Backbone as CSV, one residue per row, in Angstrom:
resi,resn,N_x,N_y,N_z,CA_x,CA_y,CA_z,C_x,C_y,C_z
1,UNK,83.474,110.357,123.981,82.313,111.029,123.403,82.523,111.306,121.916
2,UNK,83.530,111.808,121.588,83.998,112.078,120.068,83.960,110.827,119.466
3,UNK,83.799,109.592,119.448,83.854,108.544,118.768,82.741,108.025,118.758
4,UNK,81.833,108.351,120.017,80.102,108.329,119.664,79.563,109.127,118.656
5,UNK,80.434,110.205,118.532,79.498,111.118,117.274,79.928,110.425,115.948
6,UNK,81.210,109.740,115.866,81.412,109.216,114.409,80.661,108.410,113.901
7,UNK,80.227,107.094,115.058,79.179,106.308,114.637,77.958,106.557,114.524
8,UNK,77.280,108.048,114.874,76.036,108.664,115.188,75.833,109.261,113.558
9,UNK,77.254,109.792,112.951,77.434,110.184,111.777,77.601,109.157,110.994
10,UNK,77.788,108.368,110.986,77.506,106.895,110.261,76.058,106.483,109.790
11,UNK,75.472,106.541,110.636,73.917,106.386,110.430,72.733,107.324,109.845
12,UNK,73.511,108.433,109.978,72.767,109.764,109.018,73.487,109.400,108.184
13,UNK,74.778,109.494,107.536,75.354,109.412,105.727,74.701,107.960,105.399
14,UNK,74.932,106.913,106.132,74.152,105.522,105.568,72.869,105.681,105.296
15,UNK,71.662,106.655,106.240,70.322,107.101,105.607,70.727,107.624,104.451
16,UNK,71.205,108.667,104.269,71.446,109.940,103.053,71.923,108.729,101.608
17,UNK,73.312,107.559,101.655,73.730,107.095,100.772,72.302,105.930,100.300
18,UNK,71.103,105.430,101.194,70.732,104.532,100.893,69.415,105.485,100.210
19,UNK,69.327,106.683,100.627,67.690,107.302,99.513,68.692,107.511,98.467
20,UNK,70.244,108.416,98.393,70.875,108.203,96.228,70.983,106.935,96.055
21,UNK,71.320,106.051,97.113,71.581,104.505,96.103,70.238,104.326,95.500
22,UNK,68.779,104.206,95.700,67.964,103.989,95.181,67.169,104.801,94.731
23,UNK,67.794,105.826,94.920,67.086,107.339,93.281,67.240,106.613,92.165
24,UNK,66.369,105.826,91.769,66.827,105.532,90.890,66.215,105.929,89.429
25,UNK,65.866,107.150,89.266,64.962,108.004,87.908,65.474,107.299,86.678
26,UNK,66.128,106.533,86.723,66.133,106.053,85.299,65.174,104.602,84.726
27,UNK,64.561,103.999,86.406,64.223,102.903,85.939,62.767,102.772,85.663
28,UNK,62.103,104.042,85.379,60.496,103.986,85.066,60.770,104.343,83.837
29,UNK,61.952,104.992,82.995,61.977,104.919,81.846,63.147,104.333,81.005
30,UNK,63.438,103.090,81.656,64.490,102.672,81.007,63.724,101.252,79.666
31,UNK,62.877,100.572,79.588,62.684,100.530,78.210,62.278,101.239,77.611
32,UNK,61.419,102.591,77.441,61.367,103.450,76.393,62.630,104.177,76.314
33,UNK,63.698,104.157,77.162,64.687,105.008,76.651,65.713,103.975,75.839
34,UNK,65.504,102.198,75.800,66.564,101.360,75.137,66.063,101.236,73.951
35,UNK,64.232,101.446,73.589,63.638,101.147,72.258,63.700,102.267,71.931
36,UNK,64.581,103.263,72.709,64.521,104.769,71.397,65.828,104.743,71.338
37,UNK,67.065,103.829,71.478,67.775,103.721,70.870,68.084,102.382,70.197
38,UNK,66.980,102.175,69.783,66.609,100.804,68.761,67.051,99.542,69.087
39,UNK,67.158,99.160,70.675,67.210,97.727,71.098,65.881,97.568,70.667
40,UNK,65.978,95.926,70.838,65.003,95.434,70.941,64.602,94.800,72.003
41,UNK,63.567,94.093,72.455,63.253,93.432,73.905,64.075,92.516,74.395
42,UNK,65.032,91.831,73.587,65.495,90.662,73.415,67.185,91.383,73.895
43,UNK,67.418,92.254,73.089,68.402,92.790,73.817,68.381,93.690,75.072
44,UNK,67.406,94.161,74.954,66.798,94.892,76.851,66.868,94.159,77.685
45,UNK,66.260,92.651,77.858,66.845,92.008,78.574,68.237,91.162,78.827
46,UNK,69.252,91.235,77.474,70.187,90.900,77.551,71.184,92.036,78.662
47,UNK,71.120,92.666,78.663,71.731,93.788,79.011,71.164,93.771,80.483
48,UNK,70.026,93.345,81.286,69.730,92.898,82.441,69.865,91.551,82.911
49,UNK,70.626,91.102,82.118,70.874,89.691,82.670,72.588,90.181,82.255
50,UNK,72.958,90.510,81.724,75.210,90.930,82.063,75.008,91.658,83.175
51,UNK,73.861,92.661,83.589,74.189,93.219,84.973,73.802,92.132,85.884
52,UNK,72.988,91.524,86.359,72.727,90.562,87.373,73.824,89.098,87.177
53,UNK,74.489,88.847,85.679,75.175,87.550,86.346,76.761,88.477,86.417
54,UNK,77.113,89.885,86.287,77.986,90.597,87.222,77.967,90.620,88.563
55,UNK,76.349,90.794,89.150,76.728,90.766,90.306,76.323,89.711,90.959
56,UNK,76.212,88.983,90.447,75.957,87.352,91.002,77.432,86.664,91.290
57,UNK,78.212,86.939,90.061,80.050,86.660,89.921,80.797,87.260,91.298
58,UNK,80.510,88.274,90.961,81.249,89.358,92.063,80.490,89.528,93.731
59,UNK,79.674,88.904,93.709,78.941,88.887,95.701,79.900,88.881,96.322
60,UNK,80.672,87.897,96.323,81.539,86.555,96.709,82.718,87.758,97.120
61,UNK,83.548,87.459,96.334,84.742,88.384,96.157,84.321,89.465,97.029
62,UNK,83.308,90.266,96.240,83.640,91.913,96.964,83.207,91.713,98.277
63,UNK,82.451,90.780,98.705,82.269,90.385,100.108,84.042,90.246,100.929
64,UNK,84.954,89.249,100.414,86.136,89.131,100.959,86.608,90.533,100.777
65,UNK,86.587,91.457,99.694,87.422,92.395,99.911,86.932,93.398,100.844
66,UNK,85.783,93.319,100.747,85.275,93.958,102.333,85.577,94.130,103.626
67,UNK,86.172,92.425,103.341,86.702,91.312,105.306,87.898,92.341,104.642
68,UNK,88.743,92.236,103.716,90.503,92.520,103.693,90.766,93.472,104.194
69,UNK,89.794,94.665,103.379,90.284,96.445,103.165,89.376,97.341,103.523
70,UNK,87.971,96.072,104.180,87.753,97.485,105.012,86.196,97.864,104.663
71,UNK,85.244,97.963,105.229,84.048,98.571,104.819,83.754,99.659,103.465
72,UNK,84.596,100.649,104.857,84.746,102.163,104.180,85.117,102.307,102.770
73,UNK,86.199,101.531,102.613,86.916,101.432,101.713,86.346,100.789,100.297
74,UNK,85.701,99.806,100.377,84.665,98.890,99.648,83.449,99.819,99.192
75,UNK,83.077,100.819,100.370,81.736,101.290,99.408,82.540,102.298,98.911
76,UNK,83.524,102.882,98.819,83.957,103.913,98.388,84.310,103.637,96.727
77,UNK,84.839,102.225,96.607,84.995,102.087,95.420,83.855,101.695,95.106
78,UNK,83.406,101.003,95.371,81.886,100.895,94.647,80.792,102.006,94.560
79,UNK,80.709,102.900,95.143,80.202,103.966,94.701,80.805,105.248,93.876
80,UNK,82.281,104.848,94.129,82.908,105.251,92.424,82.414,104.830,91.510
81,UNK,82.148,103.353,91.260,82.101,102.958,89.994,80.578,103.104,89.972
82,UNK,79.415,103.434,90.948,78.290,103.473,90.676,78.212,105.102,90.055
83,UNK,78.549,105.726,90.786,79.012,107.461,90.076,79.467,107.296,88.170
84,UNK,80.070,106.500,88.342,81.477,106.471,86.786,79.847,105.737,86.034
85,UNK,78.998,104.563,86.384,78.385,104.324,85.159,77.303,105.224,85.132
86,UNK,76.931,105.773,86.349,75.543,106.818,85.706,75.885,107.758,84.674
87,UNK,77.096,108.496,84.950,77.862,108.906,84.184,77.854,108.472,82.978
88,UNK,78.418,106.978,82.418,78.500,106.339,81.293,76.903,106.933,80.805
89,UNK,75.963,106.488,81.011,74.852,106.160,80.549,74.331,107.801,79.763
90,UNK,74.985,108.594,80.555,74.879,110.051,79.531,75.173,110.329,78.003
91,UNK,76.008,109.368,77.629,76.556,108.718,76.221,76.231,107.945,75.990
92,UNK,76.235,106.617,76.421,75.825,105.338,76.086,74.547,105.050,75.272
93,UNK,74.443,104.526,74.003,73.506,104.835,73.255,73.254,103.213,72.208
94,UNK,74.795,102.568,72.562,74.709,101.186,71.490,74.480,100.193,73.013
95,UNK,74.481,99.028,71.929,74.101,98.016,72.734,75.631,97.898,73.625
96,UNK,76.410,97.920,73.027,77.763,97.829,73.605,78.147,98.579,74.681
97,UNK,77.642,99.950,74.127,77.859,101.430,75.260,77.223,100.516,76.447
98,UNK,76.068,100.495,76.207,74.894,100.058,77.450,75.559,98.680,78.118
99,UNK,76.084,97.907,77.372,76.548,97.026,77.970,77.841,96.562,79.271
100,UNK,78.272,97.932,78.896,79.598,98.436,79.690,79.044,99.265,80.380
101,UNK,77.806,99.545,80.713,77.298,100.356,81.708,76.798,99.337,82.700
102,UNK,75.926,98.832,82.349,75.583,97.631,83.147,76.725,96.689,83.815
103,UNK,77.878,96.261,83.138,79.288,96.173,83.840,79.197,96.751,84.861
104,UNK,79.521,97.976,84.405,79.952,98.979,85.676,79.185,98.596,86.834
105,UNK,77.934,98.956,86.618,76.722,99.103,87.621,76.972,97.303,88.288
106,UNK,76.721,96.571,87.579,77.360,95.590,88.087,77.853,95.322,89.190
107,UNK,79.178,95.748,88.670,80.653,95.574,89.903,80.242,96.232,90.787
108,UNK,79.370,97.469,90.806,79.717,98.817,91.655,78.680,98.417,92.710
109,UNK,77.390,97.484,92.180,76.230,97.192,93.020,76.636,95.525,94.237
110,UNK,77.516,95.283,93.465,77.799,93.909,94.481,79.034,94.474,95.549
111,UNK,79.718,95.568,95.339,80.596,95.808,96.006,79.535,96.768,97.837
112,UNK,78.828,97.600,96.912,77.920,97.717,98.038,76.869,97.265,98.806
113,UNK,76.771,95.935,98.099,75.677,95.134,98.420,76.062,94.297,100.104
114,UNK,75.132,94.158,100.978,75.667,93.941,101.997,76.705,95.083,103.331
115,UNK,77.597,95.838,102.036,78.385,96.243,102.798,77.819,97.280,103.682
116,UNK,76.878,98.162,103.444,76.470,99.333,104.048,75.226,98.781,105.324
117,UNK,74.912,97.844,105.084,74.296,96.970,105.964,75.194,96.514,107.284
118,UNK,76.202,96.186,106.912,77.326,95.819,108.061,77.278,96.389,108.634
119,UNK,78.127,97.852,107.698,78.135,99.099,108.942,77.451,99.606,109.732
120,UNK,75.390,99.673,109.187,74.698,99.961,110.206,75.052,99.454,111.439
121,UNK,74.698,97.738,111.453,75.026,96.859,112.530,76.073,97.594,113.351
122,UNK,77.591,97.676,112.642,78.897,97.811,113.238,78.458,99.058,114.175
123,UNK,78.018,100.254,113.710,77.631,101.511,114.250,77.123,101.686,115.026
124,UNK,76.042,100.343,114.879,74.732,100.235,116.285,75.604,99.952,117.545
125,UNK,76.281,98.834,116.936,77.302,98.172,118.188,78.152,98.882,118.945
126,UNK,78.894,99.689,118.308,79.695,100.355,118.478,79.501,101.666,119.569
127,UNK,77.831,102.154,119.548,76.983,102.806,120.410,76.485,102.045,121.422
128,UNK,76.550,100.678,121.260,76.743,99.685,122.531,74.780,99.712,122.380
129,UNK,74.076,99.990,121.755,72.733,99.530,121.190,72.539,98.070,121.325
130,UNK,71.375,97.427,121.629,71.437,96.456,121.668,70.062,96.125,120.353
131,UNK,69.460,97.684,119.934,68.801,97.382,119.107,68.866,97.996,117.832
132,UNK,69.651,97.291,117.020,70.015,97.713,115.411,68.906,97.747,114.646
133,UNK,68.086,96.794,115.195,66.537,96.685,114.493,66.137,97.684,113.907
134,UNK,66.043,99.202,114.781,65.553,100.602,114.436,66.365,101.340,113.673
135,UNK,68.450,101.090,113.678,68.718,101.584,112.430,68.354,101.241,110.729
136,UNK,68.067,99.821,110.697,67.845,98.604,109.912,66.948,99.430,109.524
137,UNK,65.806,99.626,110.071,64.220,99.822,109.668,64.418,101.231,109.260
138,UNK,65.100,102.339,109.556,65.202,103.893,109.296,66.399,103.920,108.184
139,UNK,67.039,102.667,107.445,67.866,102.405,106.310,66.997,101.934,105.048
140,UNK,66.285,100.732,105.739,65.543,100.809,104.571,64.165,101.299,104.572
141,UNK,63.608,102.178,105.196,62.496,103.439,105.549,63.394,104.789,103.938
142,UNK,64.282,105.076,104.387,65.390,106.037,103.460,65.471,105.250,102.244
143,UNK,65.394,104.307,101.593,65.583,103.679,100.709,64.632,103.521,99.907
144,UNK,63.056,103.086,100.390,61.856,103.226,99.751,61.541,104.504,99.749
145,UNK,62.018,105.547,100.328,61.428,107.006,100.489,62.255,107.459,98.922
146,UNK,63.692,106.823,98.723,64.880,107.248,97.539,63.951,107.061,96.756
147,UNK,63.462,105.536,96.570,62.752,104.964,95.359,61.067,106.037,94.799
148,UNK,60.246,105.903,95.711,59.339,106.740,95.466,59.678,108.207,95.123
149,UNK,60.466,108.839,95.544,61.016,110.206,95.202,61.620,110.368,93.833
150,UNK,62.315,109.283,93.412,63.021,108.908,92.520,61.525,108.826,90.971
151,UNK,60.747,107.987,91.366,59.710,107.670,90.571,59.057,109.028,90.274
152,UNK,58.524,109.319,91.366,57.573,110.848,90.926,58.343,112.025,90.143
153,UNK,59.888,112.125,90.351,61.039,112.580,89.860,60.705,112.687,88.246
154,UNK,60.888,111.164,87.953,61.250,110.702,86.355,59.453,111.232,86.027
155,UNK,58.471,111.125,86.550,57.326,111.541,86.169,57.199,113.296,85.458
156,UNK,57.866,114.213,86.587,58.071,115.630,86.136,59.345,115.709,84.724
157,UNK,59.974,114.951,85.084,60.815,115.260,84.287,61.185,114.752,82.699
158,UNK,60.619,113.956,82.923,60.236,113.399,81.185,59.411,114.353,80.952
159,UNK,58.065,115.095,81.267,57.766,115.854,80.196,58.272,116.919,79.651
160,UNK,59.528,117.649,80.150,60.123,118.477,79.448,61.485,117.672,78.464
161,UNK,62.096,116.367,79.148,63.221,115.835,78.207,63.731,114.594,78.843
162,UNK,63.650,113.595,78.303,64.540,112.297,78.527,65.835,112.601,79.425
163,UNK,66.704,113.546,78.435,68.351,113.793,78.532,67.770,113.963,80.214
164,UNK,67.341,115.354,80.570,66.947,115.748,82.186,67.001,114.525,83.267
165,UNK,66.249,113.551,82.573,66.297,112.092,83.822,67.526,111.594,83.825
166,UNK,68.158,111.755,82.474,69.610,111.193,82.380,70.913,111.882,83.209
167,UNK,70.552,113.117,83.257,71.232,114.193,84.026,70.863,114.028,85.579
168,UNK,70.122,113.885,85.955,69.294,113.822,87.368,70.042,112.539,87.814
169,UNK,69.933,111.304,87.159,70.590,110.231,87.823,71.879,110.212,87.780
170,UNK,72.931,110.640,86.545,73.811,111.117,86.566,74.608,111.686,87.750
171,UNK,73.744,113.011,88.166,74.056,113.656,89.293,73.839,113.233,90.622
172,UNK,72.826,112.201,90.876,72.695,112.006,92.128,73.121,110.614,91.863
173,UNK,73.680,109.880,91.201,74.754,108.755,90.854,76.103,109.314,92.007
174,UNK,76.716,110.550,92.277,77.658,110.431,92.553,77.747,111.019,94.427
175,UNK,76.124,111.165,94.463,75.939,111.872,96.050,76.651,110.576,96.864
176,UNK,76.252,109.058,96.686,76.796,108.090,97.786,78.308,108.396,98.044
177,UNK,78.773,108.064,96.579,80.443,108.442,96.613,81.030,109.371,97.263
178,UNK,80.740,110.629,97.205,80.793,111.805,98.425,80.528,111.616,99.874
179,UNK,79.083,111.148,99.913,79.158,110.747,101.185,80.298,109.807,101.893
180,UNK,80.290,108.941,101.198,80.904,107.709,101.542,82.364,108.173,102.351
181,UNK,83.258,109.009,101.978,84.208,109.428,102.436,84.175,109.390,104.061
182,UNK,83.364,110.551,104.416,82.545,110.544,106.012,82.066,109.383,106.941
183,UNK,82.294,108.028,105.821,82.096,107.514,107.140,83.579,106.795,107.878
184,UNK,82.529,106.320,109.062,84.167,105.363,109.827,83.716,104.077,109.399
């Protein structure tokens, strides 16, 4: 019975990590916040194309290190490093800063990519479920609920200050990482 509740607790922190993975309040104002630090369009999208061919590089890999060391272990660092660049982005102000943020975010997004998906599955199984379908659907149900929450978020909060959205994602940048510990 005690090992049914771990995987039962698996599936609530995987809801909880998949609405912070996609809080994502920074992305309804992330070109007015790169043209107010005087990119230009040309570099706005440069800086979205080093994060996507990061995690285009890295699928692969952080997929094997997944098979090596472990689920748990995989989102844990990757939601370190998703914690460490929201973080960055509180400073980050040159093209360079930003560019090593997007790194980060990068590495940190291919390492969890897939992986928290497994575990649903693994969890379902593991409860001897034969239908994962309904964790699947209540993962990414939590995920569009992150995103919309996330949006109306950056709406209140830009009108008192930019920095505030920067702080907000910042802070809920590091809720997965916490969670993440808790699971099996």
């Amino acid at each position: 019975m005690q090992g049914t509740n771990h995987w039962h607790r698996n599936l609530i922190l995987l809801n909880g990590i998949s609405f912070a993975r996609t809080f994502m309040i920074i992305m309804p104002i992330f070109v007015p916040l790169m043209t107010g630090y005087g990119l230009s369009m040309q570099e706005i999208m440069m800086l979205q194309s080093i994060f996507a061919a990061v995690t285009l590089v890295m699928e692969l890999p952080s997929g094997y290190i997944a098979d090596v060391f472990g689920r748990k272990r995989t989102l844990v660092v990757g939601y370190l490093l998703a914690g460490v660049g929201f973080t960055q982005v509180l400073w980050a102000d040159t093209f360079v800063s930003l560019a090593i943020f997007e790194i980060t975010l990068g590495f940190a997004m291919s390492f969890v990519s897939g992986c928290d998906t497994a575990l649903v599955y693994e969890s379902e199984k593991a409860l001897a479920s034969d239908n994962s379908q309904s964790a699947i659907s209540r993962q990414l149900s939590w995920m569009n609920f992150g995103e919309g929450v996330a949006a109306l978020c950056a709406f209140v909060l830009i009108r008192f200050d930019i920095r505030w959205v920067l702080w907000t994602q910042a802070l809920v940048g590091w809720i997965p990482f916490l969670l993440s510990f808790w699971l099996v």
